Amino acid sequence: MTTLELHLDVVGSPTLRRPLDKRVLTLGSDARADLRSPALPKQWAMVKRRDDERIEVRFLESGDVVVLTLGERVARDGAALALRSPQAVDDTTDDTTPRLPV
């Protein structure tokens, strides 16, 4: 089974990442959420890992359910959730991206 990771992008915040290390994960601003962002509603979404390397995302306020496969993303309420592989190359940077001196 491929290692999968959730990526949560919220405007004005760095990308939050969480491995799919549990069958069900919760997302929101609640202190008990598995993936937390203060910009989200307290109980924003629930993610269920399926056996076919896809995830079901249930947005709790609307009840909408979206199935994502590797590389897909969905946007709601000013946030975007994506299913990624941690081994995948991050194409948001390249050799021309300025870096701080070390």
PDB file of N, CA and C in Angstrom:
ATOM      1  N   MET A   1       0.850  -1.186   0.000  1.00  0.00           N
ATOM      2  CA  MET A   1       0.000   0.000   0.000  1.00  0.00           C
ATOM      3  C   MET A   1       0.892   1.245   0.000  1.00  0.00           C
ATOM      4  N   THR A   2       0.548   2.206  -0.826  1.00  0.00           N
ATOM      5  CA  THR A   2       1.292   3.453  -0.939  1.00  0.00           C
ATOM      6  C   THR A   2       1.086   4.308   0.306  1.00  0.00           C
ATOM      7  N   THR A   3       2.144   4.971   0.755  1.00  0.00           N
ATOM      8  CA  THR A   3       2.017   5.921   1.850  1.00  0.00           C
ATOM      9  C   THR A   3       1.336   7.165   1.301  1.00  0.00           C
ATOM     10  N   LEU A   4       0.290   7.610   1.962  1.00  0.00           N
ATOM     11  CA  LEU A   4      -0.461   8.777   1.514  1.00  0.00           C
ATOM     12  C   LEU A   4      -0.437   9.852   2.586  1.00  0.00           C
ATOM     13  N   GLU A   5      -0.641  11.087   2.153  1.00  0.00           N
ATOM     14  CA  GLU A   5      -0.564  12.237   3.049  1.00  0.00           C
ATOM     15  C   GLU A   5      -1.635  13.245   2.649  1.00  0.00           C
ATOM     16  N   LEU A   6      -2.252  13.866   3.646  1.00  0.00           N
ATOM     17  CA  LEU A   6      -3.181  14.968   3.400  1.00  0.00           C
ATOM     18  C   LEU A   6      -2.410  16.274   3.408  1.00  0.00           C
ATOM     19  N   HIS A   7      -2.726  17.154   2.476  1.00  0.00           N
ATOM     20  CA  HIS A   7      -2.163  18.503   2.454  1.00  0.00           C
ATOM     21  C   HIS A   7      -3.333  19.471   2.552  1.00  0.00           C
ATOM     22  N   LEU A   8      -3.285  20.347   3.540  1.00  0.00           N
ATOM     23  CA  LEU A   8      -4.336  21.331   3.764  1.00  0.00           C
ATOM     24  C   LEU A   8      -3.760  22.721   3.548  1.00  0.00           C
ATOM     25  N   ASP A   9      -4.316  23.428   2.575  1.00  0.00           N
ATOM     26  CA  ASP A   9      -3.894  24.799   2.279  1.00  0.00           C
ATOM     27  C   ASP A   9      -5.004  25.754   2.681  1.00  0.00           C
ATOM     28  N   VAL A  10      -4.674  26.685   3.560  1.00  0.00           N
ATOM     29  CA  VAL A  10      -5.599  27.728   3.987  1.00  0.00           C
ATOM     30  C   VAL A  10      -4.932  29.058   3.665  1.00  0.00           C
ATOM     31  N   VAL A  11      -5.686  29.972   3.077  1.00  0.00           N
ATOM     32  CA  VAL A  11      -5.133  31.268   2.681  1.00  0.00           C
ATOM     33  C   VAL A  11      -4.422  31.922   3.860  1.00  0.00           C
ATOM     34  N   GLY A  12      -3.189  32.376   3.618  1.00  0.00           N
ATOM     35  CA  GLY A  12      -2.419  33.070   4.640  1.00  0.00           C
ATOM     36  C   GLY A  12      -1.675  32.174   5.612  1.00  0.00           C
ATOM     37  N   SER A  13      -1.739  30.857   5.398  1.00  0.00           N
ATOM     38  CA  SER A  13      -1.061  29.917   6.297  1.00  0.00           C
ATOM     39  C   SER A  13      -0.189  28.966   5.489  1.00  0.00           C
ATOM     40  N   PRO A  14       0.873  28.449   6.103  1.00  0.00           N
ATOM     41  CA  PRO A  14       1.666  27.438   5.397  1.00  0.00           C
ATOM     42  C   PRO A  14       0.859  26.148   5.238  1.00  0.00           C
ATOM     43  N   THR A  15       1.231  25.341   4.269  1.00  0.00           N
ATOM     44  CA  THR A  15       0.557  24.061   4.043  1.00  0.00           C
ATOM     45  C   THR A  15       0.736  23.157   5.257  1.00  0.00           C
ATOM     46  N   LEU A  16      -0.375  22.597   5.720  1.00  0.00           N
ATOM     47  CA  LEU A  16      -0.341  21.622   6.810  1.00  0.00           C
ATOM     48  C   LEU A  16      -0.354  20.235   6.189  1.00  0.00           C
ATOM     49  N   ARG A  17       0.463  19.340   6.719  1.00  0.00           N
ATOM     50  CA  ARG A  17       0.557  17.982   6.186  1.00  0.00           C
ATOM     51  C   ARG A  17       0.312  16.976   7.297  1.00  0.00           C
ATOM     52  N   ARG A  18      -0.356  15.895   6.928  1.00  0.00           N
ATOM     53  CA  ARG A  18      -0.646  14.840   7.903  1.00  0.00           C
ATOM     54  C   ARG A  18      -0.658  13.495   7.179  1.00  0.00           C
ATOM     55  N   PRO A  19       0.156  12.543   7.634  1.00  0.00           N
ATOM     56  CA  PRO A  19       0.093  11.213   7.024  1.00  0.00           C
ATOM     57  C   PRO A  19      -1.258  10.561   7.318  1.00  0.00           C
ATOM     58  N   LEU A  20      -1.712   9.732   6.407  1.00  0.00           N
ATOM     59  CA  LEU A  20      -2.945   8.974   6.632  1.00  0.00           C
ATOM     60  C   LEU A  20      -2.588   7.746   7.467  1.00  0.00           C
ATOM     61  N   ASP A  21      -2.344   7.984   8.739  1.00  0.00           N
ATOM     62  CA  ASP A  21      -1.909   6.928   9.640  1.00  0.00           C
ATOM     63  C   ASP A  21      -3.063   6.312  10.424  1.00  0.00           C
ATOM     64  N   LYS A  22      -4.265   6.816  10.199  1.00  0.00           N
ATOM     65  CA  LYS A  22      -5.468   6.284  10.832  1.00  0.00           C
ATOM     66  C   LYS A  22      -6.520   6.086   9.747  1.00  0.00           C
ATOM     67  N   ARG A  23      -7.482   5.242  10.008  1.00  0.00           N
ATOM     68  CA  ARG A  23      -8.564   4.987   9.036  1.00  0.00           C
ATOM     69  C   ARG A  23      -9.456   6.217   8.877  1.00  0.00           C
ATOM     70  N   VAL A  24      -9.706   6.921   9.973  1.00  0.00           N
ATOM     71  CA  VAL A  24     -10.560   8.112   9.955  1.00  0.00           C
ATOM     72  C   VAL A  24      -9.807   9.258  10.625  1.00  0.00           C
ATOM     73  N   LEU A  25      -9.790  10.413   9.952  1.00  0.00           N
ATOM     74  CA  LEU A  25      -9.155  11.618  10.493  1.00  0.00           C
ATOM     75  C   LEU A  25     -10.178  12.745  10.514  1.00  0.00           C
ATOM     76  N   THR A  26     -10.060  13.622  11.509  1.00  0.00           N
ATOM     77  CA  THR A  26     -10.935  14.782  11.591  1.00  0.00           C
ATOM     78  C   THR A  26     -10.131  16.044  11.313  1.00  0.00           C
ATOM     79  N   LEU A  27     -10.797  17.020  10.684  1.00  0.00           N
ATOM     80  CA  LEU A  27     -10.153  18.281  10.335  1.00  0.00           C
ATOM     81  C   LEU A  27     -11.015  19.427  10.830  1.00  0.00           C
ATOM     82  N   GLY A  28     -10.374  20.441  11.396  1.00  0.00           N
ATOM     83  CA  GLY A  28     -11.097  21.609  11.869  1.00  0.00           C
ATOM     84  C   GLY A  28     -10.251  22.407  12.836  1.00  0.00           C
ATOM     85  N   SER A  29     -10.899  23.343  13.516  1.00  0.00           N
ATOM     86  CA  SER A  29     -10.177  24.174  14.482  1.00  0.00           C
ATOM     87  C   SER A  29     -10.246  23.606  15.901  1.00  0.00           C
ATOM     88  N   ASP A  30     -11.045  22.578  16.106  1.00  0.00           N
ATOM     89  CA  ASP A  30     -11.160  21.956  17.421  1.00  0.00           C
ATOM     90  C   ASP A  30      -9.806  21.412  17.879  1.00  0.00           C
ATOM     91  N   ALA A  31      -9.515  21.563  19.156  1.00  0.00           N
ATOM     92  CA  ALA A  31      -8.233  21.108  19.711  1.00  0.00           C
ATOM     93  C   ALA A  31      -8.043  19.602  19.566  1.00  0.00           C
ATOM     94  N   ARG A  32      -9.123  18.849  19.426  1.00  0.00           N
ATOM     95  CA  ARG A  32      -9.025  17.391  19.294  1.00  0.00           C
ATOM     96  C   ARG A  32      -8.942  16.922  17.845  1.00  0.00           C
ATOM     97  N   ALA A  33      -9.019  17.849  16.888  1.00  0.00           N
ATOM     98  CA  ALA A  33      -8.954  17.466  15.470  1.00  0.00           C
ATOM     99  C   ALA A  33      -7.575  16.904  15.138  1.00  0.00           C
ATOM    100  N   ASP A  34      -7.537  15.938  14.238  1.00  0.00           N
ATOM    101  CA  ASP A  34      -6.264  15.338  13.819  1.00  0.00           C
ATOM    102  C   ASP A  34      -5.431  16.301  12.981  1.00  0.00           C
ATOM    103  N   LEU A  35      -6.089  17.153  12.213  1.00  0.00           N
ATOM    104  CA  LEU A  35      -5.413  18.177  11.411  1.00  0.00           C
ATOM    105  C   LEU A  35      -6.122  19.489  11.718  1.00  0.00           C
ATOM    106  N   ARG A  36      -5.408  20.411  12.393  1.00  0.00           N
ATOM    107  CA  ARG A  36      -6.027  21.624  12.925  1.00  0.00           C
ATOM    108  C   ARG A  36      -5.566  22.884  12.208  1.00  0.00           C
ATOM    109  N   SER A  37      -6.535  23.778  11.990  1.00  0.00           N
ATOM    110  CA  SER A  37      -6.251  25.126  11.515  1.00  0.00           C
ATOM    111  C   SER A  37      -7.267  26.057  12.162  1.00  0.00           C
ATOM    112  N   PRO A  38      -6.807  27.141  12.792  1.00  0.00           N
ATOM    113  CA  PRO A  38      -7.746  28.067  13.429  1.00  0.00           C
ATOM    114  C   PRO A  38      -8.657  28.767  12.425  1.00  0.00           C
ATOM    115  N   ALA A  39      -8.308  28.740  11.144  1.00  0.00           N
ATOM    116  CA  ALA A  39      -9.122  29.396  10.119  1.00  0.00           C
ATOM    117  C   ALA A  39     -10.344  28.566   9.719  1.00  0.00           C
ATOM    118  N   LEU A  40     -10.397  27.316  10.125  1.00  0.00           N
ATOM    119  CA  LEU A  40     -11.504  26.432   9.753  1.00  0.00           C
ATOM    120  C   LEU A  40     -12.583  26.428  10.828  1.00  0.00           C
ATOM    121  N   PRO A  41     -13.814  26.033  10.458  1.00  0.00           N
ATOM    122  CA  PRO A  41     -14.829  25.807  11.484  1.00  0.00           C
ATOM    123  C   PRO A  41     -14.355  24.727  12.460  1.00  0.00           C
ATOM    124  N   LYS A  42     -14.948  24.703  13.631  1.00  0.00           N
ATOM    125  CA  LYS A  42     -14.525  23.771  14.679  1.00  0.00           C
ATOM    126  C   LYS A  42     -14.501  22.323  14.175  1.00  0.00           C
ATOM    127  N   GLN A  43     -15.553  21.913  13.504  1.00  0.00           N
ATOM    128  CA  GLN A  43     -15.633  20.564  12.928  1.00  0.00           C
ATOM    129  C   GLN A  43     -15.892  20.725  11.435  1.00  0.00           C
ATOM    130  N   TRP A  44     -14.826  20.788  10.643  1.00  0.00           N
ATOM    131  CA  TRP A  44     -14.929  21.109   9.218  1.00  0.00           C
ATOM    132  C   TRP A  44     -15.171  19.881   8.354  1.00  0.00           C
ATOM    133  N   ALA A  45     -14.334  18.859   8.514  1.00  0.00           N
ATOM    134  CA  ALA A  45     -14.450  17.692   7.634  1.00  0.00           C
ATOM    135  C   ALA A  45     -13.962  16.434   8.342  1.00  0.00           C
ATOM    136  N   MET A  46     -14.401  15.305   7.790  1.00  0.00           N
ATOM    137  CA  MET A  46     -13.944  14.005   8.247  1.00  0.00           C
ATOM    138  C   MET A  46     -13.423  13.261   7.018  1.00  0.00           C
ATOM    139  N   VAL A  47     -12.249  12.671   7.137  1.00  0.00           N
ATOM    140  CA  VAL A  47     -11.626  11.954   6.024  1.00  0.00           C
ATOM    141  C   VAL A  47     -11.557  10.477   6.382  1.00  0.00           C
ATOM    142  N   LYS A  48     -12.026   9.645   5.463  1.00  0.00           N
ATOM    143  CA  LYS A  48     -11.981   8.196   5.667  1.00  0.00           C
ATOM    144  C   LYS A  48     -11.102   7.586   4.582  1.00  0.00           C
ATOM    145  N   ARG A  49     -10.064   6.866   4.998  1.00  0.00           N
ATOM    146  CA  ARG A  49      -9.184   6.178   4.047  1.00  0.00           C
ATOM    147  C   ARG A  49      -9.876   4.905   3.574  1.00  0.00           C
ATOM    148  N   ARG A  50      -9.895   4.725   2.252  1.00  0.00           N
ATOM    149  CA  ARG A  50     -10.493   3.525   1.675  1.00  0.00           C
ATOM    150  C   ARG A  50      -9.396   2.517   1.338  1.00  0.00           C
ATOM    151  N   ASP A  51      -9.787   1.297   1.061  1.00  0.00           N
ATOM    152  CA  ASP A  51      -8.823   0.247   0.734  1.00  0.00           C
ATOM    153  C   ASP A  51      -8.231   0.395  -0.665  1.00  0.00           C
ATOM    154  N   ASP A  52      -8.844   1.217  -1.512  1.00  0.00           N
ATOM    155  CA  ASP A  52      -8.388   1.364  -2.900  1.00  0.00           C
ATOM    156  C   ASP A  52      -7.506   2.599  -3.099  1.00  0.00           C
ATOM    157  N   GLU A  53      -6.839   3.046  -2.040  1.00  0.00           N
ATOM    158  CA  GLU A  53      -5.935   4.198  -2.070  1.00  0.00           C
ATOM    159  C   GLU A  53      -6.640   5.494  -2.475  1.00  0.00           C
ATOM    160  N   ARG A  54      -7.906   5.582  -2.138  1.00  0.00           N
ATOM    161  CA  ARG A  54      -8.655   6.825  -2.288  1.00  0.00           C
ATOM    162  C   ARG A  54      -9.151   7.214  -0.902  1.00  0.00           C
ATOM    163  N   ILE A  55      -9.611   8.453  -0.799  1.00  0.00           N
ATOM    164  CA  ILE A  55     -10.199   8.902   0.462  1.00  0.00           C
ATOM    165  C   ILE A  55     -11.576   9.481   0.199  1.00  0.00           C
ATOM    166  N   GLU A  56     -12.438   9.361   1.191  1.00  0.00           N
ATOM    167  CA  GLU A  56     -13.742  10.023   1.179  1.00  0.00           C
ATOM    168  C   GLU A  56     -13.640  11.208   2.121  1.00  0.00           C
ATOM    169  N   VAL A  57     -13.984  12.378   1.622  1.00  0.00           N
ATOM    170  CA  VAL A  57     -13.984  13.584   2.441  1.00  0.00           C
ATOM    171  C   VAL A  57     -15.437  13.997   2.646  1.00  0.00           C
ATOM    172  N   ARG A  58     -15.877  14.028   3.899  1.00  0.00           N
ATOM    173  CA  ARG A  58     -17.241  14.468   4.222  1.00  0.00           C
ATOM    174  C   ARG A  58     -17.142  15.831   4.888  1.00  0.00           C
ATOM    175  N   PHE A  59     -17.727  16.838   4.224  1.00  0.00           N
ATOM    176  CA  PHE A  59     -17.764  18.183   4.792  1.00  0.00           C
ATOM    177  C   PHE A  59     -18.969  18.236   5.725  1.00  0.00           C
ATOM    178  N   LEU A  60     -18.702  18.414   7.003  1.00  0.00           N
ATOM    179  CA  LEU A  60     -19.713  18.186   8.028  1.00  0.00           C
ATOM    180  C   LEU A  60     -20.858  19.185   7.999  1.00  0.00           C
ATOM    181  N   GLU A  61     -20.591  20.432   7.653  1.00  0.00           N
ATOM    182  CA  GLU A  61     -21.667  21.422   7.652  1.00  0.00           C
ATOM    183  C   GLU A  61     -22.678  21.157   6.539  1.00  0.00           C
ATOM    184  N   SER A  62     -22.199  20.844   5.340  1.00  0.00           N
ATOM    185  CA  SER A  62     -23.093  20.643   4.197  1.00  0.00           C
ATOM    186  C   SER A  62     -23.500  19.188   4.013  1.00  0.00           C
ATOM    187  N   GLY A  63     -22.687  18.258   4.528  1.00  0.00           N
ATOM    188  CA  GLY A  63     -22.945  16.845   4.307  1.00  0.00           C
ATOM    189  C   GLY A  63     -22.406  16.332   2.979  1.00  0.00           C
ATOM    190  N   ASP A  64     -21.803  17.214   2.176  1.00  0.00           N
ATOM    191  CA  ASP A  64     -21.235  16.810   0.887  1.00  0.00           C
ATOM    192  C   ASP A  64     -20.127  15.790   1.095  1.00  0.00           C
ATOM    193  N   VAL A  65     -20.058  14.813   0.187  1.00  0.00           N
ATOM    194  CA  VAL A  65     -18.997  13.810   0.209  1.00  0.00           C
ATOM    195  C   VAL A  65     -18.272  13.857  -1.126  1.00  0.00           C
ATOM    196  N   VAL A  66     -16.945  13.926  -1.067  1.00  0.00           N
ATOM    197  CA  VAL A  66     -16.102  13.952  -2.258  1.00  0.00           C
ATOM    198  C   VAL A  66     -15.081  12.831  -2.120  1.00  0.00           C
ATOM    199  N   VAL A  67     -14.868  12.077  -3.197  1.00  0.00           N
ATOM    200  CA  VAL A  67     -13.850  11.030  -3.212  1.00  0.00           C
ATOM    201  C   VAL A  67     -12.645  11.562  -3.974  1.00  0.00           C
ATOM    202  N   LEU A  68     -11.474  11.493  -3.337  1.00  0.00           N
ATOM    203  CA  LEU A  68     -10.235  11.963  -3.963  1.00  0.00           C
ATOM    204  C   LEU A  68      -9.288  10.798  -4.203  1.00  0.00           C
ATOM    205  N   THR A  69      -8.596  10.857  -5.342  1.00  0.00           N
ATOM    206  CA  THR A  69      -7.517   9.923  -5.629  1.00  0.00           C
ATOM    207  C   THR A  69      -6.204  10.684  -5.522  1.00  0.00           C
ATOM    208  N   LEU A  70      -5.111   9.974  -5.560  1.00  0.00           N
ATOM    209  CA  LEU A  70      -3.788  10.567  -5.431  1.00  0.00           C
ATOM    210  C   LEU A  70      -3.600  11.703  -6.436  1.00  0.00           C
ATOM    211  N   GLY A  71      -3.210  12.873  -5.932  1.00  0.00           N
ATOM    212  CA  GLY A  71      -2.972  14.041  -6.775  1.00  0.00           C
ATOM    213  C   GLY A  71      -4.166  14.966  -6.920  1.00  0.00           C
ATOM    214  N   GLU A  72      -5.348  14.542  -6.501  1.00  0.00           N
ATOM    215  CA  GLU A  72      -6.536  15.395  -6.616  1.00  0.00           C
ATOM    216  C   GLU A  72      -6.688  16.271  -5.382  1.00  0.00           C
ATOM    217  N   ARG A  73      -7.449  17.369  -5.562  1.00  0.00           N
ATOM    218  CA  ARG A  73      -7.722  18.268  -4.443  1.00  0.00           C
ATOM    219  C   ARG A  73      -9.140  18.803  -4.554  1.00  0.00           C
ATOM    220  N   VAL A  74      -9.650  19.253  -3.417  1.00  0.00           N
ATOM    221  CA  VAL A  74     -10.981  19.839  -3.360  1.00  0.00           C
ATOM    222  C   VAL A  74     -10.892  21.099  -2.505  1.00  0.00           C
ATOM    223  N   ALA A  75     -11.645  22.127  -2.900  1.00  0.00           N
ATOM    224  CA  ALA A  75     -11.633  23.400  -2.169  1.00  0.00           C
ATOM    225  C   ALA A  75     -13.019  23.678  -1.599  1.00  0.00           C
ATOM    226  N   ARG A  76     -13.032  24.121  -0.348  1.00  0.00           N
ATOM    227  CA  ARG A  76     -14.263  24.512   0.342  1.00  0.00           C
ATOM    228  C   ARG A  76     -13.907  25.536   1.407  1.00  0.00           C
ATOM    229  N   ASP A  77     -14.770  26.512   1.588  1.00  0.00           N
ATOM    230  CA  ASP A  77     -14.664  27.447   2.716  1.00  0.00           C
ATOM    231  C   ASP A  77     -13.298  28.116   2.825  1.00  0.00           C
ATOM    232  N   GLY A  78     -12.681  28.442   1.694  1.00  0.00           N
ATOM    233  CA  GLY A  78     -11.388  29.121   1.716  1.00  0.00           C
ATOM    234  C   GLY A  78     -10.202  28.224   2.013  1.00  0.00           C
ATOM    235  N   ALA A  79     -10.415  26.918   1.967  1.00  0.00           N
ATOM    236  CA  ALA A  79      -9.335  25.961   2.211  1.00  0.00           C
ATOM    237  C   ALA A  79      -9.347  24.908   1.112  1.00  0.00           C
ATOM    238  N   ALA A  80      -8.187  24.329   0.851  1.00  0.00           N
ATOM    239  CA  ALA A  80      -8.078  23.262  -0.147  1.00  0.00           C
ATOM    240  C   ALA A  80      -7.418  22.052   0.497  1.00  0.00           C
ATOM    241  N   LEU A  81      -7.988  20.893   0.241  1.00  0.00           N
ATOM    242  CA  LEU A  81      -7.482  19.638   0.781  1.00  0.00           C
ATOM    243  C   LEU A  81      -7.048  18.764  -0.385  1.00  0.00           C
ATOM    244  N   ALA A  82      -5.844  18.208  -0.304  1.00  0.00           N
ATOM    245  CA  ALA A  82      -5.312  17.378  -1.388  1.00  0.00           C
ATOM    246  C   ALA A  82      -4.783  16.068  -0.835  1.00  0.00           C
ATOM    247  N   LEU A  83      -4.828  15.041  -1.681  1.00  0.00           N
ATOM    248  CA  LEU A  83      -4.246  13.746  -1.349  1.00  0.00           C
ATOM    249  C   LEU A  83      -2.943  13.616  -2.119  1.00  0.00           C
ATOM    250  N   ARG A  84      -1.849  13.478  -1.404  1.00  0.00           N
ATOM    251  CA  ARG A  84      -0.518  13.457  -2.018  1.00  0.00           C
ATOM    252  C   ARG A  84       0.283  12.263  -1.501  1.00  0.00           C
ATOM    253  N   SER A  85       1.365  12.001  -2.198  1.00  0.00           N
ATOM    254  CA  SER A  85       2.350  11.030  -1.749  1.00  0.00           C
ATOM    255  C   SER A  85       3.522  11.814  -1.185  1.00  0.00           C
ATOM    256  N   PRO A  86       4.006  11.485   0.013  1.00  0.00           N
ATOM    257  CA  PRO A  86       5.130  12.249   0.567  1.00  0.00           C
ATOM    258  C   PRO A  86       6.398  12.113  -0.274  1.00  0.00           C
ATOM    259  N   GLN A  87       6.484  11.080  -1.115  1.00  0.00           N
ATOM    260  CA  GLN A  87       7.650  10.894  -1.968  1.00  0.00           C
ATOM    261  C   GLN A  87       7.571  11.729  -3.243  1.00  0.00           C
ATOM    262  N   ALA A  88       6.399  12.287  -3.533  1.00  0.00           N
ATOM    263  CA  ALA A  88       6.226  13.049  -4.773  1.00  0.00           C
ATOM    264  C   ALA A  88       7.079  14.309  -4.742  1.00  0.00           C
ATOM    265  N   VAL A  89       7.560  14.696  -5.890  1.00  0.00           N
ATOM    266  CA  VAL A  89       8.353  15.917  -6.012  1.00  0.00           C
ATOM    267  C   VAL A  89       7.427  17.105  -5.846  1.00  0.00           C
ATOM    268  N   ASP A  90       7.843  18.057  -5.028  1.00  0.00           N
ATOM    269  CA  ASP A  90       7.077  19.279  -4.825  1.00  0.00           C
ATOM    270  C   ASP A  90       7.335  20.202  -6.000  1.00  0.00           C
ATOM    271  N   ASP A  91       6.347  20.360  -6.886  1.00  0.00           N
ATOM    272  CA  ASP A  91       6.556  21.168  -8.087  1.00  0.00           C
ATOM    273  C   ASP A  91       6.311  22.653  -7.859  1.00  0.00           C
ATOM    274  N   THR A  92       6.134  23.060  -6.608  1.00  0.00           N
ATOM    275  CA  THR A  92       5.929  24.482  -6.328  1.00  0.00           C
ATOM    276  C   THR A  92       7.243  25.227  -6.217  1.00  0.00           C
ATOM    277  N   THR A  93       8.347  24.500  -6.179  1.00  0.00           N
ATOM    278  CA  THR A  93       9.656  25.145  -6.142  1.00  0.00           C
ATOM    279  C   THR A  93      10.520  24.558  -7.241  1.00  0.00           C
ATOM    280  N   ASP A  94      11.518  25.297  -7.653  1.00  0.00           N
ATOM    281  CA  ASP A  94      12.477  24.788  -8.620  1.00  0.00           C
ATOM    282  C   ASP A  94      13.830  25.406  -8.314  1.00  0.00           C
ATOM    283  N   ASP A  95      14.798  25.166  -9.158  1.00  0.00           N
ATOM    284  CA  ASP A  95      16.148  25.658  -8.891  1.00  0.00           C
ATOM    285  C   ASP A  95      16.259  27.169  -8.941  1.00  0.00           C
ATOM    286  N   THR A  96      15.276  27.865  -9.503  1.00  0.00           N
ATOM    287  CA  THR A  96      15.342  29.321  -9.586  1.00  0.00           C
ATOM    288  C   THR A  96      14.695  29.998  -8.384  1.00  0.00           C
ATOM    289  N   THR A  97      14.100  29.213  -7.484  1.00  0.00           N
ATOM    290  CA  THR A  97      13.464  29.784  -6.305  1.00  0.00           C
ATOM    291  C   THR A  97      14.532  30.336  -5.372  1.00  0.00           C
ATOM    292  N   PRO A  98      14.419  31.627  -4.984  1.00  0.00           N
ATOM    293  CA  PRO A  98      15.420  32.195  -4.073  1.00  0.00           C
ATOM    294  C   PRO A  98      15.412  31.466  -2.734  1.00  0.00           C
ATOM    295  N   ARG A  99      16.561  31.250  -2.188  1.00  0.00           N
ATOM    296  CA  ARG A  99      16.688  30.567  -0.908  1.00  0.00           C
ATOM    297  C   ARG A  99      17.506  31.441   0.041  1.00  0.00           C
ATOM    298  N   LEU A 100      17.257  31.293   1.314  1.00  0.00           N
ATOM    299  CA  LEU A 100      18.033  32.018   2.313  1.00  0.00           C
ATOM    300  C   LEU A 100      19.419  31.401   2.414  1.00  0.00           C
ATOM    301  N   PRO A 101      20.451  32.216   2.637  1.00  0.00           N
ATOM    302  CA  PRO A 101      21.792  31.640   2.799  1.00  0.00           C
ATOM    303  C   PRO A 101      21.861  30.816   4.073  1.00  0.00           C
ATOM    304  N   VAL A 102      22.654  29.782   4.033  1.00  0.00           N
ATOM    305  CA  VAL A 102      22.794  28.885   5.188  1.00  0.00           C
ATOM    306  C   VAL A 102      24.106  29.144   5.875  1.00  0.00           C
TER     307      VAL A 102
END
